[in-house]
Amino acid sequence: LAEKGHASVVWSILDYPLKHCPEILLLGIAHVNTTYNLFQREVSLIVFPMIVKSDVGSGMILHLWHINPNLVLRGFMDSQNHDVDSIMRIVDICQELKVVLI
């Protein structure tokens, strides 16, 4: 709907989950595959840096990795671009994921 000219309506629908359960919203929207993935990208830009900063972020990122690895990689890049100091946390999360995935 968002990519067919109804972006404002979709944003109004996503406003509540974005404020109250952003991780669940990102987890759900990671399943969506559209031509441009505009809302997936926008939600990820808002939520992914919060997950990276979170103490339990690696668990959520592991779930996201299994659903949509491209979203995770893009999220890491966006998080690092948003906050240069997050690079060490990103490296730590990647090492935790490496242990789990091996």
PDB file of N, CA and C in Angstrom:
ATOM      1  N   LEU A   1       0.815  -1.200   0.000  1.00  0.00           N
ATOM      2  CA  LEU A   1       0.000   0.000   0.000  1.00  0.00           C
ATOM      3  C   LEU A   1       0.859   1.265   0.000  1.00  0.00           C
ATOM      4  N   ALA A   2       1.934   1.224   0.782  1.00  0.00           N
ATOM      5  CA  ALA A   2       2.783   2.410   0.896  1.00  0.00           C
ATOM      6  C   ALA A   2       3.409   2.774  -0.440  1.00  0.00           C
ATOM      7  N   GLU A   3       3.783   1.771  -1.189  1.00  0.00           N
ATOM      8  CA  GLU A   3       4.450   2.032  -2.461  1.00  0.00           C
ATOM      9  C   GLU A   3       3.455   2.269  -3.594  1.00  0.00           C
ATOM     10  N   LYS A   4       2.169   2.221  -3.266  1.00  0.00           N
ATOM     11  CA  LYS A   4       1.123   2.491  -4.253  1.00  0.00           C
ATOM     12  C   LYS A   4       0.422   3.817  -3.985  1.00  0.00           C
ATOM     13  N   GLY A   5       1.065   4.709  -3.210  1.00  0.00           N
ATOM     14  CA  GLY A   5       0.526   6.035  -3.000  1.00  0.00           C
ATOM     15  C   GLY A   5      -0.209   6.245  -1.683  1.00  0.00           C
ATOM     16  N   HIS A   6      -0.142   5.281  -0.782  1.00  0.00           N
ATOM     17  CA  HIS A   6      -0.848   5.401   0.495  1.00  0.00           C
ATOM     18  C   HIS A   6       0.122   5.459   1.667  1.00  0.00           C
ATOM     19  N   ALA A   7       1.253   6.102   1.471  1.00  0.00           N
ATOM     20  CA  ALA A   7       2.300   6.134   2.501  1.00  0.00           C
ATOM     21  C   ALA A   7       1.840   6.799   3.785  1.00  0.00           C
ATOM     22  N   SER A   8       1.096   7.863   3.697  1.00  0.00           N
ATOM     23  CA  SER A   8       0.673   8.560   4.923  1.00  0.00           C
ATOM     24  C   SER A   8      -0.264   7.689   5.751  1.00  0.00           C
ATOM     25  N   VAL A   9      -1.124   6.925   5.107  1.00  0.00           N
ATOM     26  CA  VAL A   9      -2.024   6.028   5.832  1.00  0.00           C
ATOM     27  C   VAL A   9      -1.219   4.908   6.499  1.00  0.00           C
ATOM     28  N   VAL A  10      -0.267   4.366   5.786  1.00  0.00           N
ATOM     29  CA  VAL A  10       0.560   3.290   6.342  1.00  0.00           C
ATOM     30  C   VAL A  10       1.370   3.811   7.532  1.00  0.00           C
ATOM     31  N   TRP A  11       1.933   5.018   7.421  1.00  0.00           N
ATOM     32  CA  TRP A  11       2.689   5.593   8.541  1.00  0.00           C
ATOM     33  C   TRP A  11       1.795   5.773   9.760  1.00  0.00           C
ATOM     34  N   SER A  12       0.553   6.182   9.536  1.00  0.00           N
ATOM     35  CA  SER A  12      -0.355   6.353  10.676  1.00  0.00           C
ATOM     36  C   SER A  12      -0.652   5.010  11.340  1.00  0.00           C
ATOM     37  N   ILE A  13      -0.705   3.951  10.576  1.00  0.00           N
ATOM     38  CA  ILE A  13      -0.919   2.607  11.123  1.00  0.00           C
ATOM     39  C   ILE A  13       0.311   2.145  11.894  1.00  0.00           C
ATOM     40  N   LEU A  14       1.490   2.474  11.398  1.00  0.00           N
ATOM     41  CA  LEU A  14       2.742   2.009  12.015  1.00  0.00           C
ATOM     42  C   LEU A  14       3.200   2.892  13.177  1.00  0.00           C
ATOM     43  N   ASP A  15       2.557   4.016  13.379  1.00  0.00           N
ATOM     44  CA  ASP A  15       2.976   4.942  14.426  1.00  0.00           C
ATOM     45  C   ASP A  15       2.945   4.305  15.815  1.00  0.00           C
ATOM     46  N   TYR A  16       1.868   3.644  16.160  1.00  0.00           N
ATOM     47  CA  TYR A  16       1.750   3.039  17.494  1.00  0.00           C
ATOM     48  C   TYR A  16       2.812   1.961  17.719  1.00  0.00           C
ATOM     49  N   PRO A  17       2.942   0.957  16.835  1.00  0.00           N
ATOM     50  CA  PRO A  17       3.983  -0.055  17.094  1.00  0.00           C
ATOM     51  C   PRO A  17       5.398   0.516  17.066  1.00  0.00           C
ATOM     52  N   LEU A  18       5.619   1.550  16.278  1.00  0.00           N
ATOM     53  CA  LEU A  18       6.945   2.164  16.225  1.00  0.00           C
ATOM     54  C   LEU A  18       7.308   2.782  17.570  1.00  0.00           C
ATOM     55  N   LYS A  19       6.324   3.297  18.285  1.00  0.00           N
ATOM     56  CA  LYS A  19       6.573   3.908  19.587  1.00  0.00           C
ATOM     57  C   LYS A  19       6.563   2.899  20.734  1.00  0.00           C
ATOM     58  N   HIS A  20       5.754   1.845  20.642  1.00  0.00           N
ATOM     59  CA  HIS A  20       5.539   0.962  21.777  1.00  0.00           C
ATOM     60  C   HIS A  20       6.200  -0.416  21.658  1.00  0.00           C
ATOM     61  N   CYS A  21       6.438  -0.887  20.459  1.00  0.00           N
ATOM     62  CA  CYS A  21       7.099  -2.191  20.292  1.00  0.00           C
ATOM     63  C   CYS A  21       7.906  -2.190  18.990  1.00  0.00           C
ATOM     64  N   PRO A  22       8.918  -1.299  18.907  1.00  0.00           N
ATOM     65  CA  PRO A  22       9.660  -1.135  17.651  1.00  0.00           C
ATOM     66  C   PRO A  22      10.386  -2.396  17.197  1.00  0.00           C
ATOM     67  N   GLU A  23      10.892  -3.192  18.143  1.00  0.00           N
ATOM     68  CA  GLU A  23      11.612  -4.404  17.758  1.00  0.00           C
ATOM     69  C   GLU A  23      10.675  -5.401  17.071  1.00  0.00           C
ATOM     70  N   ILE A  24       9.465  -5.542  17.609  1.00  0.00           N
ATOM     71  CA  ILE A  24       8.479  -6.451  17.013  1.00  0.00           C
ATOM     72  C   ILE A  24       8.087  -5.960  15.626  1.00  0.00           C
ATOM     73  N   LEU A  25       7.920  -4.651  15.483  1.00  0.00           N
ATOM     74  CA  LEU A  25       7.605  -4.080  14.176  1.00  0.00           C
ATOM     75  C   LEU A  25       8.711  -4.389  13.177  1.00  0.00           C
ATOM     76  N   LEU A  26       9.960  -4.194  13.575  1.00  0.00           N
ATOM     77  CA  LEU A  26      11.073  -4.479  12.662  1.00  0.00           C
ATOM     78  C   LEU A  26      11.132  -5.961  12.325  1.00  0.00           C
ATOM     79  N   LEU A  27      10.902  -6.810  13.304  1.00  0.00           N
ATOM     80  CA  LEU A  27      10.901  -8.246  13.064  1.00  0.00           C
ATOM     81  C   LEU A  27       9.822  -8.627  12.053  1.00  0.00           C
ATOM     82  N   GLY A  28       8.644  -8.027  12.196  1.00  0.00           N
ATOM     83  CA  GLY A  28       7.564  -8.311  11.247  1.00  0.00           C
ATOM     84  C   GLY A  28       7.826  -7.752   9.871  1.00  0.00           C
ATOM     85  N   ILE A  29       8.310  -6.527   9.825  1.00  0.00           N
ATOM     86  CA  ILE A  29       8.528  -5.872   8.537  1.00  0.00           C
ATOM     87  C   ILE A  29       9.727  -6.476   7.794  1.00  0.00           C
ATOM     88  N   ALA A  30      10.579  -7.205   8.515  1.00  0.00           N
ATOM     89  CA  ALA A  30      11.713  -7.885   7.868  1.00  0.00           C
ATOM     90  C   ALA A  30      11.227  -8.966   6.903  1.00  0.00           C
ATOM     91  N   HIS A  31      10.020  -9.458   7.111  1.00  0.00           N
ATOM     92  CA  HIS A  31       9.438 -10.485   6.242  1.00  0.00           C
ATOM     93  C   HIS A  31       8.902  -9.917   4.938  1.00  0.00           C
ATOM     94  N   VAL A  32       8.709  -8.612   4.905  1.00  0.00           N
ATOM     95  CA  VAL A  32       8.099  -7.963   3.748  1.00  0.00           C
ATOM     96  C   VAL A  32       9.143  -7.779   2.656  1.00  0.00           C
ATOM     97  N   ASN A  33       8.772  -8.134   1.445  1.00  0.00           N
ATOM     98  CA  ASN A  33       9.669  -7.952   0.312  1.00  0.00           C
ATOM     99  C   ASN A  33       8.880  -7.275  -0.805  1.00  0.00           C
ATOM    100  N   THR A  34       9.117  -5.973  -0.966  1.00  0.00           N
ATOM    101  CA  THR A  34       8.455  -5.211  -2.016  1.00  0.00           C
ATOM    102  C   THR A  34       9.501  -4.738  -3.013  1.00  0.00           C
ATOM    103  N   THR A  35       9.040  -4.053  -4.012  1.00  0.00           N
ATOM    104  CA  THR A  35       9.950  -3.573  -5.050  1.00  0.00           C
ATOM    105  C   THR A  35      11.039  -2.677  -4.475  1.00  0.00           C
ATOM    106  N   TYR A  36      10.650  -1.738  -3.637  1.00  0.00           N
ATOM    107  CA  TYR A  36      11.614  -0.767  -3.124  1.00  0.00           C
ATOM    108  C   TYR A  36      11.915  -0.929  -1.633  1.00  0.00           C
ATOM    109  N   ASN A  37      11.088  -1.649  -0.903  1.00  0.00           N
ATOM    110  CA  ASN A  37      11.256  -1.840   0.548  1.00  0.00           C
ATOM    111  C   ASN A  37      11.410  -0.507   1.282  1.00  0.00           C
ATOM    112  N   LEU A  38      10.639   0.497   0.880  1.00  0.00           N
ATOM    113  CA  LEU A  38      10.775   1.831   1.459  1.00  0.00           C
ATOM    114  C   LEU A  38      10.476   1.855   2.952  1.00  0.00           C
ATOM    115  N   PHE A  39       9.380   1.236   3.359  1.00  0.00           N
ATOM    116  CA  PHE A  39       9.031   1.274   4.777  1.00  0.00           C
ATOM    117  C   PHE A  39       9.953   0.388   5.596  1.00  0.00           C
ATOM    118  N   GLN A  40      10.377  -0.706   5.023  1.00  0.00           N
ATOM    119  CA  GLN A  40      11.349  -1.566   5.712  1.00  0.00           C
ATOM    120  C   GLN A  40      12.612  -0.765   5.981  1.00  0.00           C
ATOM    121  N   ARG A  41      13.040  -0.027   5.023  1.00  0.00           N
ATOM    122  CA  ARG A  41      14.248   0.794   5.159  1.00  0.00           C
ATOM    123  C   ARG A  41      14.049   1.897   6.202  1.00  0.00           C
ATOM    124  N   GLU A  42      12.917   2.576   6.156  1.00  0.00           N
ATOM    125  CA  GLU A  42      12.645   3.660   7.093  1.00  0.00           C
ATOM    126  C   GLU A  42      12.537   3.146   8.531  1.00  0.00           C
ATOM    127  N   VAL A  43      11.823   2.049   8.715  1.00  0.00           N
ATOM    128  CA  VAL A  43      11.685   1.477  10.055  1.00  0.00           C
ATOM    129  C   VAL A  43      13.041   1.005  10.559  1.00  0.00           C
ATOM    130  N   SER A  44      13.814   0.390   9.686  1.00  0.00           N
ATOM    131  CA  SER A  44      15.144  -0.085  10.068  1.00  0.00           C
ATOM    132  C   SER A  44      16.046   1.084  10.476  1.00  0.00           C
ATOM    133  N   LEU A  45      15.973   2.189   9.751  1.00  0.00           N
ATOM    134  CA  LEU A  45      16.788   3.362  10.093  1.00  0.00           C
ATOM    135  C   LEU A  45      16.478   3.876  11.496  1.00  0.00           C
ATOM    136  N   ILE A  46      15.235   3.742  11.914  1.00  0.00           N
ATOM    137  CA  ILE A  46      14.828   4.210  13.234  1.00  0.00           C
ATOM    138  C   ILE A  46      15.146   3.184  14.313  1.00  0.00           C
ATOM    139  N   VAL A  47      14.837   1.916  14.050  1.00  0.00           N
ATOM    140  CA  VAL A  47      14.855   0.885  15.089  1.00  0.00           C
ATOM    141  C   VAL A  47      16.209   0.189  15.235  1.00  0.00           C
ATOM    142  N   PHE A  48      16.898  -0.074  14.147  1.00  0.00           N
ATOM    143  CA  PHE A  48      18.121  -0.871  14.210  1.00  0.00           C
ATOM    144  C   PHE A  48      19.185  -0.263  15.125  1.00  0.00           C
ATOM    145  N   PRO A  49      19.413   1.057  15.076  1.00  0.00           N
ATOM    146  CA  PRO A  49      20.391   1.623  16.015  1.00  0.00           C
ATOM    147  C   PRO A  49      20.004   1.413  17.481  1.00  0.00           C
ATOM    148  N   MET A  50      18.705   1.413  17.769  1.00  0.00           N
ATOM    149  CA  MET A  50      18.254   1.149  19.134  1.00  0.00           C
ATOM    150  C   MET A  50      18.582  -0.284  19.542  1.00  0.00           C
ATOM    151  N   ILE A  51      18.424  -1.207  18.610  1.00  0.00           N
ATOM    152  CA  ILE A  51      18.718  -2.614  18.892  1.00  0.00           C
ATOM    153  C   ILE A  51      20.206  -2.807  19.115  1.00  0.00           C
ATOM    154  N   VAL A  52      21.019  -2.155  18.302  1.00  0.00           N
ATOM    155  CA  VAL A  52      22.472  -2.269  18.445  1.00  0.00           C
ATOM    156  C   VAL A  52      22.904  -1.789  19.820  1.00  0.00           C
ATOM    157  N   LYS A  53      22.307  -0.713  20.309  1.00  0.00           N
ATOM    158  CA  LYS A  53      22.677  -0.160  21.611  1.00  0.00           C
ATOM    159  C   LYS A  53      22.142  -0.990  22.773  1.00  0.00           C
ATOM    160  N   SER A  54      21.151  -1.815  22.520  1.00  0.00           N
ATOM    161  CA  SER A  54      20.512  -2.594  23.570  1.00  0.00           C
ATOM    162  C   SER A  54      21.412  -3.732  24.045  1.00  0.00           C
ATOM    163  N   ASP A  55      21.305  -4.074  25.333  1.00  0.00           N
ATOM    164  CA  ASP A  55      22.094  -5.178  25.887  1.00  0.00           C
ATOM    165  C   ASP A  55      21.669  -6.528  25.325  1.00  0.00           C
ATOM    166  N   VAL A  56      20.427  -6.648  24.920  1.00  0.00           N
ATOM    167  CA  VAL A  56      19.926  -7.916  24.380  1.00  0.00           C
ATOM    168  C   VAL A  56      19.772  -7.854  22.859  1.00  0.00           C
ATOM    169  N   GLY A  57      20.406  -6.890  22.254  1.00  0.00           N
ATOM    170  CA  GLY A  57      20.288  -6.681  20.817  1.00  0.00           C
ATOM    171  C   GLY A  57      20.767  -7.838  19.974  1.00  0.00           C
ATOM    172  N   SER A  58      21.763  -8.560  20.430  1.00  0.00           N
ATOM    173  CA  SER A  58      22.309  -9.639  19.599  1.00  0.00           C
ATOM    174  C   SER A  58      21.286 -10.748  19.374  1.00  0.00           C
ATOM    175  N   GLY A  59      20.431 -11.006  20.347  1.00  0.00           N
ATOM    176  CA  GLY A  59      19.388 -12.024  20.168  1.00  0.00           C
ATOM    177  C   GLY A  59      18.403 -11.623  19.093  1.00  0.00           C
ATOM    178  N   MET A  60      17.981 -10.376  19.114  1.00  0.00           N
ATOM    179  CA  MET A  60      17.056  -9.869  18.102  1.00  0.00           C
ATOM    180  C   MET A  60      17.726  -9.868  16.733  1.00  0.00           C
ATOM    181  N   ILE A  61      18.979  -9.481  16.695  1.00  0.00           N
ATOM    182  CA  ILE A  61      19.697  -9.440  15.418  1.00  0.00           C
ATOM    183  C   ILE A  61      19.873 -10.848  14.859  1.00  0.00           C
ATOM    184  N   LEU A  62      20.057 -11.836  15.714  1.00  0.00           N
ATOM    185  CA  LEU A  62      20.135 -13.223  15.246  1.00  0.00           C
ATOM    186  C   LEU A  62      18.821 -13.621  14.580  1.00  0.00           C
ATOM    187  N   HIS A  63      17.689 -13.283  15.181  1.00  0.00           N
ATOM    188  CA  HIS A  63      16.395 -13.574  14.561  1.00  0.00           C
ATOM    189  C   HIS A  63      16.264 -12.862  13.220  1.00  0.00           C
ATOM    190  N   LEU A  64      16.650 -11.613  13.186  1.00  0.00           N
ATOM    191  CA  LEU A  64      16.591 -10.853  11.941  1.00  0.00           C
ATOM    192  C   LEU A  64      17.500 -11.456  10.872  1.00  0.00           C
ATOM    193  N   TRP A  65      18.660 -11.945  11.293  1.00  0.00           N
ATOM    194  CA  TRP A  65      19.612 -12.546  10.350  1.00  0.00           C
ATOM    195  C   TRP A  65      18.985 -13.742   9.628  1.00  0.00           C
ATOM    196  N   HIS A  66      18.246 -14.552  10.360  1.00  0.00           N
ATOM    197  CA  HIS A  66      17.610 -15.729   9.760  1.00  0.00           C
ATOM    198  C   HIS A  66      16.463 -15.351   8.827  1.00  0.00           C
ATOM    199  N   ILE A  67      15.857 -14.209   9.062  1.00  0.00           N
ATOM    200  CA  ILE A  67      14.738 -13.761   8.235  1.00  0.00           C
ATOM    201  C   ILE A  67      15.220 -12.968   7.021  1.00  0.00           C
ATOM    202  N   ASN A  68      16.152 -12.032   7.261  1.00  0.00           N
ATOM    203  CA  ASN A  68      16.555 -11.110   6.212  1.00  0.00           C
ATOM    204  C   ASN A  68      17.983 -10.610   6.467  1.00  0.00           C
ATOM    205  N   PRO A  69      18.987 -11.381   6.044  1.00  0.00           N
ATOM    206  CA  PRO A  69      20.373 -10.971   6.299  1.00  0.00           C
ATOM    207  C   PRO A  69      20.741  -9.628   5.664  1.00  0.00           C
ATOM    208  N   ASN A  70      20.139  -9.288   4.539  1.00  0.00           N
ATOM    209  CA  ASN A  70      20.438  -7.993   3.915  1.00  0.00           C
ATOM    210  C   ASN A  70      20.001  -6.837   4.801  1.00  0.00           C
ATOM    211  N   LEU A  71      18.882  -6.986   5.483  1.00  0.00           N
ATOM    212  CA  LEU A  71      18.412  -5.958   6.396  1.00  0.00           C
ATOM    213  C   LEU A  71      19.411  -5.771   7.539  1.00  0.00           C
ATOM    214  N   VAL A  72      19.964  -6.865   8.036  1.00  0.00           N
ATOM    215  CA  VAL A  72      20.940  -6.793   9.132  1.00  0.00           C
ATOM    216  C   VAL A  72      22.203  -6.077   8.667  1.00  0.00           C
ATOM    217  N   LEU A  73      22.719  -6.451   7.521  1.00  0.00           N
ATOM    218  CA  LEU A  73      23.933  -5.806   7.016  1.00  0.00           C
ATOM    219  C   LEU A  73      23.717  -4.320   6.779  1.00  0.00           C
ATOM    220  N   ARG A  74      22.578  -3.994   6.178  1.00  0.00           N
ATOM    221  CA  ARG A  74      22.258  -2.582   5.949  1.00  0.00           C
ATOM    222  C   ARG A  74      22.063  -1.860   7.291  1.00  0.00           C
ATOM    223  N   GLY A  75      21.447  -2.543   8.252  1.00  0.00           N
ATOM    224  CA  GLY A  75      21.251  -1.968   9.575  1.00  0.00           C
ATOM    225  C   GLY A  75      22.563  -1.669  10.276  1.00  0.00           C
ATOM    226  N   PHE A  76      23.533  -2.580  10.150  1.00  0.00           N
ATOM    227  CA  PHE A  76      24.852  -2.343  10.734  1.00  0.00           C
ATOM    228  C   PHE A  76      25.501  -1.117  10.103  1.00  0.00           C
ATOM    229  N   MET A  77      25.411  -1.003   8.786  1.00  0.00           N
ATOM    230  CA  MET A  77      26.011   0.153   8.110  1.00  0.00           C
ATOM    231  C   MET A  77      25.329   1.451   8.530  1.00  0.00           C
ATOM    232  N   ASP A  78      24.003   1.424   8.586  1.00  0.00           N
ATOM    233  CA  ASP A  78      23.271   2.628   8.992  1.00  0.00           C
ATOM    234  C   ASP A  78      23.571   2.999  10.436  1.00  0.00           C
ATOM    235  N   SER A  79      23.662   2.007  11.309  1.00  0.00           N
ATOM    236  CA  SER A  79      23.954   2.276  12.724  1.00  0.00           C
ATOM    237  C   SER A  79      25.327   2.916  12.873  1.00  0.00           C
ATOM    238  N   GLN A  80      26.284   2.392  12.139  1.00  0.00           N
ATOM    239  CA  GLN A  80      27.644   2.922  12.209  1.00  0.00           C
ATOM    240  C   GLN A  80      27.699   4.325  11.632  1.00  0.00           C
ATOM    241  N   ASN A  81      26.942   4.571  10.569  1.00  0.00           N
ATOM    242  CA  ASN A  81      26.900   5.912   9.984  1.00  0.00           C
ATOM    243  C   ASN A  81      26.204   6.896  10.917  1.00  0.00           C
ATOM    244  N   HIS A  82      25.226   6.412  11.654  1.00  0.00           N
ATOM    245  CA  HIS A  82      24.476   7.261  12.580  1.00  0.00           C
ATOM    246  C   HIS A  82      25.282   7.579  13.830  1.00  0.00           C
ATOM    247  N   ASP A  83      26.045   6.591  14.321  1.00  0.00           N
ATOM    248  CA  ASP A  83      26.824   6.755  15.550  1.00  0.00           C
ATOM    249  C   ASP A  83      28.143   6.009  15.384  1.00  0.00           C
ATOM    250  N   VAL A  84      29.188   6.744  15.078  1.00  0.00           N
ATOM    251  CA  VAL A  84      30.498   6.149  14.804  1.00  0.00           C
ATOM    252  C   VAL A  84      30.978   5.296  15.985  1.00  0.00           C
ATOM    253  N   ASP A  85      30.604   5.674  17.192  1.00  0.00           N
ATOM    254  CA  ASP A  85      31.031   4.923  18.381  1.00  0.00           C
ATOM    255  C   ASP A  85      30.381   3.550  18.494  1.00  0.00           C
ATOM    256  N   SER A  86      29.376   3.270  17.670  1.00  0.00           N
ATOM    257  CA  SER A  86      28.689   1.977  17.754  1.00  0.00           C
ATOM    258  C   SER A  86      29.480   0.843  17.102  1.00  0.00           C
ATOM    259  N   ILE A  87      30.572   1.148  16.442  1.00  0.00           N
ATOM    260  CA  ILE A  87      31.323   0.120  15.715  1.00  0.00           C
ATOM    261  C   ILE A  87      31.810  -1.005  16.629  1.00  0.00           C
ATOM    262  N   MET A  88      32.218  -0.667  17.830  1.00  0.00           N
ATOM    263  CA  MET A  88      32.691  -1.723  18.745  1.00  0.00           C
ATOM    264  C   MET A  88      31.544  -2.637  19.160  1.00  0.00           C
ATOM    265  N   ARG A  89      30.376  -2.066  19.383  1.00  0.00           N
ATOM    266  CA  ARG A  89      29.202  -2.883  19.726  1.00  0.00           C
ATOM    267  C   ARG A  89      28.815  -3.764  18.541  1.00  0.00           C
ATOM    268  N   ILE A  90      28.905  -3.241  17.341  1.00  0.00           N
ATOM    269  CA  ILE A  90      28.595  -4.030  16.138  1.00  0.00           C
ATOM    270  C   ILE A  90      29.559  -5.195  16.011  1.00  0.00           C
ATOM    271  N   VAL A  91      30.843  -4.952  16.245  1.00  0.00           N
ATOM    272  CA  VAL A  91      31.842  -6.025  16.195  1.00  0.00           C
ATOM    273  C   VAL A  91      31.527  -7.091  17.248  1.00  0.00           C
ATOM    274  N   ASP A  92      31.172  -6.662  18.456  1.00  0.00           N
ATOM    275  CA  ASP A  92      30.806  -7.617  19.511  1.00  0.00           C
ATOM    276  C   ASP A  92      29.600  -8.462  19.106  1.00  0.00           C
ATOM    277  N   ILE A  93      28.584  -7.826  18.539  1.00  0.00           N
ATOM    278  CA  ILE A  93      27.397  -8.555  18.103  1.00  0.00           C
ATOM    279  C   ILE A  93      27.756  -9.551  17.011  1.00  0.00           C
ATOM    280  N   CYS A  94      28.583  -9.142  16.058  1.00  0.00           N
ATOM    281  CA  CYS A  94      28.996 -10.046  14.986  1.00  0.00           C
ATOM    282  C   CYS A  94      29.748 -11.254  15.535  1.00  0.00           C
ATOM    283  N   GLN A  95      30.596 -11.045  16.533  1.00  0.00           N
ATOM    284  CA  GLN A  95      31.307 -12.168  17.122  1.00  0.00           C
ATOM    285  C   GLN A  95      30.359 -13.091  17.869  1.00  0.00           C
ATOM    286  N   GLU A  96      29.344 -12.544  18.541  1.00  0.00           N
ATOM    287  CA  GLU A  96      28.340 -13.381  19.194  1.00  0.00           C
ATOM    288  C   GLU A  96      27.562 -14.192  18.160  1.00  0.00           C
ATOM    289  N   LEU A  97      27.226 -13.566  17.056  1.00  0.00           N
ATOM    290  CA  LEU A  97      26.497 -14.260  15.985  1.00  0.00           C
ATOM    291  C   LEU A  97      27.344 -15.349  15.359  1.00  0.00           C
ATOM    292  N   LYS A  98      28.624 -15.073  15.212  1.00  0.00           N
ATOM    293  CA  LYS A  98      29.543 -16.057  14.635  1.00  0.00           C
ATOM    294  C   LYS A  98      29.558 -17.324  15.501  1.00  0.00           C
ATOM    295  N   VAL A  99      29.609 -17.165  16.790  1.00  0.00           N
ATOM    296  CA  VAL A  99      29.630 -18.317  17.704  1.00  0.00           C
ATOM    297  C   VAL A  99      28.344 -19.107  17.576  1.00  0.00           C
ATOM    298  N   VAL A 100      27.213 -18.414  17.483  1.00  0.00           N
ATOM    299  CA  VAL A 100      25.913 -19.086  17.400  1.00  0.00           C
ATOM    300  C   VAL A 100      25.737 -19.776  16.054  1.00  0.00           C
ATOM    301  N   LEU A 101      26.198 -19.144  14.993  1.00  0.00           N
ATOM    302  CA  LEU A 101      25.974 -19.668  13.654  1.00  0.00           C
ATOM    303  C   LEU A 101      26.932 -20.789  13.267  1.00  0.00           C
ATOM    304  N   ILE A 102      28.017 -20.945  13.999  1.00  0.00           N
ATOM    305  CA  ILE A 102      28.979 -21.998  13.639  1.00  0.00           C
ATOM    306  C   ILE A 102      28.518 -23.329  14.129  1.00  0.00           C
TER     307      ILE A 102
END
